[in-house]
PDB file of C-alpha atoms in Angstrom:
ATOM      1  CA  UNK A   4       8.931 -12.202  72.168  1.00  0.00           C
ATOM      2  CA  UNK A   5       6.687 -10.244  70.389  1.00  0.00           C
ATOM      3  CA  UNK A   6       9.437  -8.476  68.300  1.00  0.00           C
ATOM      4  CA  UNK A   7      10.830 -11.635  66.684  1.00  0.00           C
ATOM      5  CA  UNK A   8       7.410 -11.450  64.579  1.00  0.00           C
ATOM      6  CA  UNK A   9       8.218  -7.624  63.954  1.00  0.00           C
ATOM      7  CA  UNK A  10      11.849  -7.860  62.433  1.00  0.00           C
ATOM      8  CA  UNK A  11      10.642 -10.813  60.545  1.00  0.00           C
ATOM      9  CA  UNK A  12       8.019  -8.527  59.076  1.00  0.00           C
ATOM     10  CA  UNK A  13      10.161  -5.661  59.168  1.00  0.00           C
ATOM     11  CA  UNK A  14      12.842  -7.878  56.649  1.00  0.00           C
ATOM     12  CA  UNK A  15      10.174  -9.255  54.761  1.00  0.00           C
ATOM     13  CA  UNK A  16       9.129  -6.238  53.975  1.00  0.00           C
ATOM     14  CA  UNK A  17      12.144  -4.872  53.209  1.00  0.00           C
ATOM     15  CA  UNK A  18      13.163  -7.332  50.815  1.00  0.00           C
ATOM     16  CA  UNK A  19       9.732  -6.379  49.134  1.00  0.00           C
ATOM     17  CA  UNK A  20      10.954  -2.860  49.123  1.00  0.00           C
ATOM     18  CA  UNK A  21      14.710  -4.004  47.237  1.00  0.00           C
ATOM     19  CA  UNK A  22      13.460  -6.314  44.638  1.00  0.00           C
ATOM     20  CA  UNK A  23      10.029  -3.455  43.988  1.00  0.00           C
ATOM     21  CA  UNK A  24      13.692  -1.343  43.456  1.00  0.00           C
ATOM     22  CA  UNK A  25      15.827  -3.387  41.588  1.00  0.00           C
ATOM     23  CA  UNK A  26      12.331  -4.562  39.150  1.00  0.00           C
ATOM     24  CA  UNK A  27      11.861  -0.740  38.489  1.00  0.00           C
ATOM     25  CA  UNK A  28      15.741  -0.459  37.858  1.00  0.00           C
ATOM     26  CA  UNK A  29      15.343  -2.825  34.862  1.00  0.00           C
ATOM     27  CA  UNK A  30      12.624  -1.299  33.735  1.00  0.00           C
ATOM     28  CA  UNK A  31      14.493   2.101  33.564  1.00  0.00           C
ATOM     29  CA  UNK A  32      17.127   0.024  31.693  1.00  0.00           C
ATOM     30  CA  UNK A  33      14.451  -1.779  29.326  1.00  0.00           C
ATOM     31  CA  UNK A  34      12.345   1.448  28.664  1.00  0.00           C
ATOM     32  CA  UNK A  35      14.681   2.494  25.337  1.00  0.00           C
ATOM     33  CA  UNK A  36      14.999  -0.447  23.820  1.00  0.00           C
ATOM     34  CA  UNK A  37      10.886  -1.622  24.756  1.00  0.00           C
ATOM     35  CA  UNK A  38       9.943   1.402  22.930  1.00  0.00           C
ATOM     36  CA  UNK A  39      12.086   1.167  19.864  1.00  0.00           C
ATOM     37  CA  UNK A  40      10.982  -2.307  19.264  1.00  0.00           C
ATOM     38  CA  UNK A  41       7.493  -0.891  19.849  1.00  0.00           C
ATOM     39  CA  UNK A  42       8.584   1.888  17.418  1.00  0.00           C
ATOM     40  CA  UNK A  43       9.370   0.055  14.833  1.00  0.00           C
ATOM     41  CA  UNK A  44       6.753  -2.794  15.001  1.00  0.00           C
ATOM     42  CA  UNK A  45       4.217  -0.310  14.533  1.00  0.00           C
ATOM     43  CA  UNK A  46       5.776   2.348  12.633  1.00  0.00           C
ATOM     44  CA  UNK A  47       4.681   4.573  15.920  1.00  0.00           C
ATOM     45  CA  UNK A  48       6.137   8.534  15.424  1.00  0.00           C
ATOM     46  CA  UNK A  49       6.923   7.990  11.813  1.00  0.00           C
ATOM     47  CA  UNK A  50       9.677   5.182  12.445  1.00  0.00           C
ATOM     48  CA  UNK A  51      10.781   3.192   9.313  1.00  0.00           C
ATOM     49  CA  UNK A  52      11.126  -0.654   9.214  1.00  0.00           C
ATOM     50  CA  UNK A  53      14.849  -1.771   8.319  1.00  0.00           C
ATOM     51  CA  UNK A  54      14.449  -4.492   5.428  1.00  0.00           C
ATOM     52  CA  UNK A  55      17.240  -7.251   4.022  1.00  0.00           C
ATOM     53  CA  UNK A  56      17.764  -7.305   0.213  1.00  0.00           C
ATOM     54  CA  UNK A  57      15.267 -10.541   0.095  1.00  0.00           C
ATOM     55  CA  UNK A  58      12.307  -8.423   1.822  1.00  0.00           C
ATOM     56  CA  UNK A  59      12.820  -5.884  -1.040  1.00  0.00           C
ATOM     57  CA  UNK A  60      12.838  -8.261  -3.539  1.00  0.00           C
ATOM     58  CA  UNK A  61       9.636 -10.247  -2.295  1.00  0.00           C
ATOM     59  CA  UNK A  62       8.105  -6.846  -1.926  1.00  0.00           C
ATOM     60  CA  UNK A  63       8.724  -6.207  -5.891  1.00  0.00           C
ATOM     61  CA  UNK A  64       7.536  -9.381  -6.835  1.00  0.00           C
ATOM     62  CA  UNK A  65       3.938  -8.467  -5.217  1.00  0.00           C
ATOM     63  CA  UNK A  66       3.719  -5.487  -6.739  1.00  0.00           C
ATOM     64  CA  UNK A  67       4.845  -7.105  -9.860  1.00  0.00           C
ATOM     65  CA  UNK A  68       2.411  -9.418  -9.120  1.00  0.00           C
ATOM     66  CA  UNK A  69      -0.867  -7.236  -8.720  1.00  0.00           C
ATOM     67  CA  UNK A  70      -1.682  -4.020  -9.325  1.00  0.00           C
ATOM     68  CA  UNK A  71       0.319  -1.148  -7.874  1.00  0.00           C
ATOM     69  CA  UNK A  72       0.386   2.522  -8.348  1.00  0.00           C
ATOM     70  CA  UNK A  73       3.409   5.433  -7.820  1.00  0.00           C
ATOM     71  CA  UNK A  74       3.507   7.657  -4.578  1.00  0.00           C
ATOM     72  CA  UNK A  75       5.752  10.727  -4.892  1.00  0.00           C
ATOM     73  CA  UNK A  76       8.667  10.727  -2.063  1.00  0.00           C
ATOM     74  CA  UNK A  77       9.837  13.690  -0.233  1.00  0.00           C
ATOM     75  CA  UNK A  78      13.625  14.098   1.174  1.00  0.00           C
ATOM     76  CA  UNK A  79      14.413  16.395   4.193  1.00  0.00           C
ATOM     77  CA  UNK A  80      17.696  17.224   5.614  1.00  0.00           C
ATOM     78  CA  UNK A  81      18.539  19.361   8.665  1.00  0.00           C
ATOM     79  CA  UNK A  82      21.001  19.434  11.090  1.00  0.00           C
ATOM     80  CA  UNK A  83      21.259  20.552  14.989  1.00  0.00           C
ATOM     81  CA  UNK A  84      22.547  23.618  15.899  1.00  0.00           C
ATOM     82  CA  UNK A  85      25.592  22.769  17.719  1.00  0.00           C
ATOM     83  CA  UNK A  86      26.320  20.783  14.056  1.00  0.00           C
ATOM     84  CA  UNK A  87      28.301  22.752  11.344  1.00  0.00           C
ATOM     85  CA  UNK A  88      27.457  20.764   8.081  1.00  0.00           C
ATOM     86  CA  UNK A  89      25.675  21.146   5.119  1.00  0.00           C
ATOM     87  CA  UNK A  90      23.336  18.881   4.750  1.00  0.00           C
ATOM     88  CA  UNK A  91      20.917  17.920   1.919  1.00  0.00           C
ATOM     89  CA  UNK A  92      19.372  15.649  -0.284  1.00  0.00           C
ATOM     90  CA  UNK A  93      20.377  15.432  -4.004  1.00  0.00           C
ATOM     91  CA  UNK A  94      16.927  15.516  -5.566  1.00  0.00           C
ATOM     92  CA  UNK A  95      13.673  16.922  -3.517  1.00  0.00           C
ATOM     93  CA  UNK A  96      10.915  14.498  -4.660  1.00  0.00           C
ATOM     94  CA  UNK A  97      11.101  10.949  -6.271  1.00  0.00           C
ATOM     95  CA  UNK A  98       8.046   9.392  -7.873  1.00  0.00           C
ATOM     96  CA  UNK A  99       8.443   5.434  -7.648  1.00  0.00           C
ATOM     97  CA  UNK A 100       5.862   2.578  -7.773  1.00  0.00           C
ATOM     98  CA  UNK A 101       4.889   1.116  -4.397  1.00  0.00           C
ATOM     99  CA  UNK A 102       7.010  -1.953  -4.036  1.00  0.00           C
ATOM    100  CA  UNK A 103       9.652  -1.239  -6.220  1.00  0.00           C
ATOM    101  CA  UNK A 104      13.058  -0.443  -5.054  1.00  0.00           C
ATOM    102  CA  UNK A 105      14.983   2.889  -5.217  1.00  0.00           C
ATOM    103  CA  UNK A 106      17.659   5.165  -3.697  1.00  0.00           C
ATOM    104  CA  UNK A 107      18.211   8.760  -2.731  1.00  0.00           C
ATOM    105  CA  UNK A 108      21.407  10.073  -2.554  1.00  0.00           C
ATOM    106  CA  UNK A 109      22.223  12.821   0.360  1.00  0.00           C
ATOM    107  CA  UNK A 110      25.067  15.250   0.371  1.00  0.00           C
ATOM    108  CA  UNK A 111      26.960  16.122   3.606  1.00  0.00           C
ATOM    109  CA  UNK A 112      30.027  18.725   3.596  1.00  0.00           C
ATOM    110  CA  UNK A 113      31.448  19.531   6.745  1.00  0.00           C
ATOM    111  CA  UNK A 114      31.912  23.309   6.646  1.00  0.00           C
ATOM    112  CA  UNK A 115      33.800  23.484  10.572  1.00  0.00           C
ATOM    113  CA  UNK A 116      37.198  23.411  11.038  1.00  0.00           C
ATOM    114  CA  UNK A 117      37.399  19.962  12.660  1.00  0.00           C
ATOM    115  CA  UNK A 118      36.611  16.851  12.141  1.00  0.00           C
ATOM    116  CA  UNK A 119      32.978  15.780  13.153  1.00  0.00           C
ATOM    117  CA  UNK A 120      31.010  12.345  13.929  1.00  0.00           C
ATOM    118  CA  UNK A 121      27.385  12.783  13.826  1.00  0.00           C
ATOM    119  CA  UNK A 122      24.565  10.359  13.805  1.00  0.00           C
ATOM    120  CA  UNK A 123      21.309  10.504  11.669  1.00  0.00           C
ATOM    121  CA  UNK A 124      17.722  10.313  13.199  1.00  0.00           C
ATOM    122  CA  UNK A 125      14.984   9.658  10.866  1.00  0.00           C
ATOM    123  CA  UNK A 126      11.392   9.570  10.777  1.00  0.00           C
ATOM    124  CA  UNK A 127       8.572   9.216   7.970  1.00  0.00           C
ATOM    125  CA  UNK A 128       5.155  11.605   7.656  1.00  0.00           C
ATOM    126  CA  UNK A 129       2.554  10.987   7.976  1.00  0.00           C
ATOM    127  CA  UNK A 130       3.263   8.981  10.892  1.00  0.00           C
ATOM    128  CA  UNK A 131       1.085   6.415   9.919  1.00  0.00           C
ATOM    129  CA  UNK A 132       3.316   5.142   6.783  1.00  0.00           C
ATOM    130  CA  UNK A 133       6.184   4.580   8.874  1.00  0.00           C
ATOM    131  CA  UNK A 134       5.976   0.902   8.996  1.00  0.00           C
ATOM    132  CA  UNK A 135       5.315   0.762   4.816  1.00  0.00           C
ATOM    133  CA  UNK A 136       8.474   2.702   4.478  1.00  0.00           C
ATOM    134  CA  UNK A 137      11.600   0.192   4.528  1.00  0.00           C
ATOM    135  CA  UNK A 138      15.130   0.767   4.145  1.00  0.00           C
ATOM    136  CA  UNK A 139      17.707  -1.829   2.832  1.00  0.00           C
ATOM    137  CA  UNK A 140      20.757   0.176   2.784  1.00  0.00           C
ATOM    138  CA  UNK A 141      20.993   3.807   4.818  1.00  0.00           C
ATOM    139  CA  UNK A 142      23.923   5.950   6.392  1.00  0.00           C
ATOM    140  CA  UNK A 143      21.421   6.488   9.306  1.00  0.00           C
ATOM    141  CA  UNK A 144      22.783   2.849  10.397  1.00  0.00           C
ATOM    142  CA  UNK A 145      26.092   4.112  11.365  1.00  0.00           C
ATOM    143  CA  UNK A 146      28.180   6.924  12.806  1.00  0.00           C
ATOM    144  CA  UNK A 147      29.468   9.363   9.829  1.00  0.00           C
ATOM    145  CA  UNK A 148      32.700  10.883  10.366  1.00  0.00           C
ATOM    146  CA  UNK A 149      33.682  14.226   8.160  1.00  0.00           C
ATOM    147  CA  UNK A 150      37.089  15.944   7.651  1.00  0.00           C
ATOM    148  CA  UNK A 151      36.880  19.661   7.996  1.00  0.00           C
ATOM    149  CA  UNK A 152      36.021  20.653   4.211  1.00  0.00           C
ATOM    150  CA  UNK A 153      34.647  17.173   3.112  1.00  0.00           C
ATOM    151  CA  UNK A 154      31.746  16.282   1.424  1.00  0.00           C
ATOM    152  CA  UNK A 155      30.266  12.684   0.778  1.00  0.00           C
ATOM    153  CA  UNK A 156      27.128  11.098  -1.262  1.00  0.00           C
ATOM    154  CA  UNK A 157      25.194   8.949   1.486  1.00  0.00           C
ATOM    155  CA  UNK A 158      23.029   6.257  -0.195  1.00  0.00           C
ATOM    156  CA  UNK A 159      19.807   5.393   1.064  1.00  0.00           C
ATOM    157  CA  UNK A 160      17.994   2.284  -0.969  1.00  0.00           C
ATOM    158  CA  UNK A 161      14.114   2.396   0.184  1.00  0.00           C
ATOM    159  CA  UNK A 162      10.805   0.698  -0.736  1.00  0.00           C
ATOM    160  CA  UNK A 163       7.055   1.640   0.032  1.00  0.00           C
ATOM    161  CA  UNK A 164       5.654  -2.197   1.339  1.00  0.00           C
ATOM    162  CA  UNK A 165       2.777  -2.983  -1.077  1.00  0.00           C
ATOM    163  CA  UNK A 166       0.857  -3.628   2.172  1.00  0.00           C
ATOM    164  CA  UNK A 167       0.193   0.435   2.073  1.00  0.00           C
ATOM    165  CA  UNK A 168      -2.180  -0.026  -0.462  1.00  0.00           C
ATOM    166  CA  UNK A 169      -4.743  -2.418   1.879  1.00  0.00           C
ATOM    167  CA  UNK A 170      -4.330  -0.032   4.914  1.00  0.00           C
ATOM    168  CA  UNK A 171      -7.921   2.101   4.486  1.00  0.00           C
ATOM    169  CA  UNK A 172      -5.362   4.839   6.909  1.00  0.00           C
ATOM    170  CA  UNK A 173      -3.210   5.570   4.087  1.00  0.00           C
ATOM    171  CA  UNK A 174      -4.497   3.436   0.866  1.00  0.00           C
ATOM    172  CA  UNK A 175      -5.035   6.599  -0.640  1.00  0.00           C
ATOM    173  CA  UNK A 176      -1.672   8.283   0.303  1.00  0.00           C
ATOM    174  CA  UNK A 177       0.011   9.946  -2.379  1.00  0.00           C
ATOM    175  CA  UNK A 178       3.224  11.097  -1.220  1.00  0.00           C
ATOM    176  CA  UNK A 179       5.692  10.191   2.087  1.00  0.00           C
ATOM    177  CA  UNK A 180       8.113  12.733   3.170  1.00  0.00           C
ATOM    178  CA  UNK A 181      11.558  11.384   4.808  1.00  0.00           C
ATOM    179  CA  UNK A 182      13.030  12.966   7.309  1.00  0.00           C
ATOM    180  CA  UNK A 183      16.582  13.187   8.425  1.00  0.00           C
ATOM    181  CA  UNK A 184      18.524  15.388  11.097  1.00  0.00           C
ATOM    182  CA  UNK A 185      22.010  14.953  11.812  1.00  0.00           C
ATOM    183  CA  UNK A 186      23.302  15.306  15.596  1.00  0.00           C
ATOM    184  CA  UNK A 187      26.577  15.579  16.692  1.00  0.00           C
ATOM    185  CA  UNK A 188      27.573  12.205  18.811  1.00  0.00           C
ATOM    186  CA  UNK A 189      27.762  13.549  22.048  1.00  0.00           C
ATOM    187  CA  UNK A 190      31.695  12.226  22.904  1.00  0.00           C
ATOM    188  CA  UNK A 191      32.214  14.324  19.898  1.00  0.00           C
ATOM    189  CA  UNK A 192      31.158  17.840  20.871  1.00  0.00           C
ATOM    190  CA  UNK A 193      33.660  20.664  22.097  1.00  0.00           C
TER     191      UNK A 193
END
């Protein structure tokens, strides 16, 4: 008699044990996309916001609005090893008021004798203007696919959010470097 109470306990326990399992399962599956909404919330690591044409257009009629001042941006390109492209942006600095809207135009050739996808990662330094810096338009949003030999122009169209300027961490910022690196998409490497 006394071991009805101990199975009981036994496969209460148990199913304790599967759902504590299954909970920390999701959680594995959750962790990636947690912390890139967390990423980009905050700007955390240098991570840009992604903005629609009407946030860049309410962001230049602030700084239309009030006063605003320029901030110098910086482009950098590189590439992974395993990734046989040139890669680089058009113009090295761009001077634009904060608010206003602009693009940068990067150059890709791939110099291998294949064709390649590769996807962009991206940050922003310092770290702490990544969630001022907003793109509209960027080739970091998709895959990029290049013919052995080709080269493309890959827009980006950025703005700094006027909201940099009440932020006593970077009010006085005067320049933002962005970042890309280009990886080869893993089903994609030989």
């Amino acid at each position: 008699m006394a071991t009805q109470p101990l199975q009981q306990r036994n496969k209460r326990t148990g199913l304790i044990m599967l759902a504590f399992a299954v909970g920390m399962l999701g959680l594995g599956y959750a962790a990636v996309p947690l912390y890139d909404l967390f990423c980009r919330v905050t700007g955390f690591g240098g991570t840009t916001q992604r903005a629609s044409d009407s946030d860049a257009s309410l962001a230049e009629r602030l700084a239309a609005s009030g006063a605003t001042r320029d901030i110098v941006i910086r482009f950098d390109a590189n590439v992974a090893r395993n990734m046989p492209w040139d890669f680089r942006p058009e113009q090295a600095t761009d001077k634009i008021a904060i608010g206003s809207r602009d693009q940068a135009i990067y150059l890709a050739r791939n110099t291998g004798p294949e064709p390649i996808v590769g996807s962009a990662s991206f940050n922003v330094f310092p770290n702490e203007a990544g969630k001022y810096f907003s793109k509209v338009q960027c080739f970091c949003f998709t895959e990029q696919r290049l013919e052995p030999g080709q080269e493309v122009r890959m827009p980006v169209v950025y703005y700094v959010d006027p909201a940099i300027l009440d932020d006593p961490l970077v009010e006085d910022l005067d320049s933002i470097t962005l970042s890309y690196t280009f990886h080869r998409k893993v089903e994609d490497e030989s």
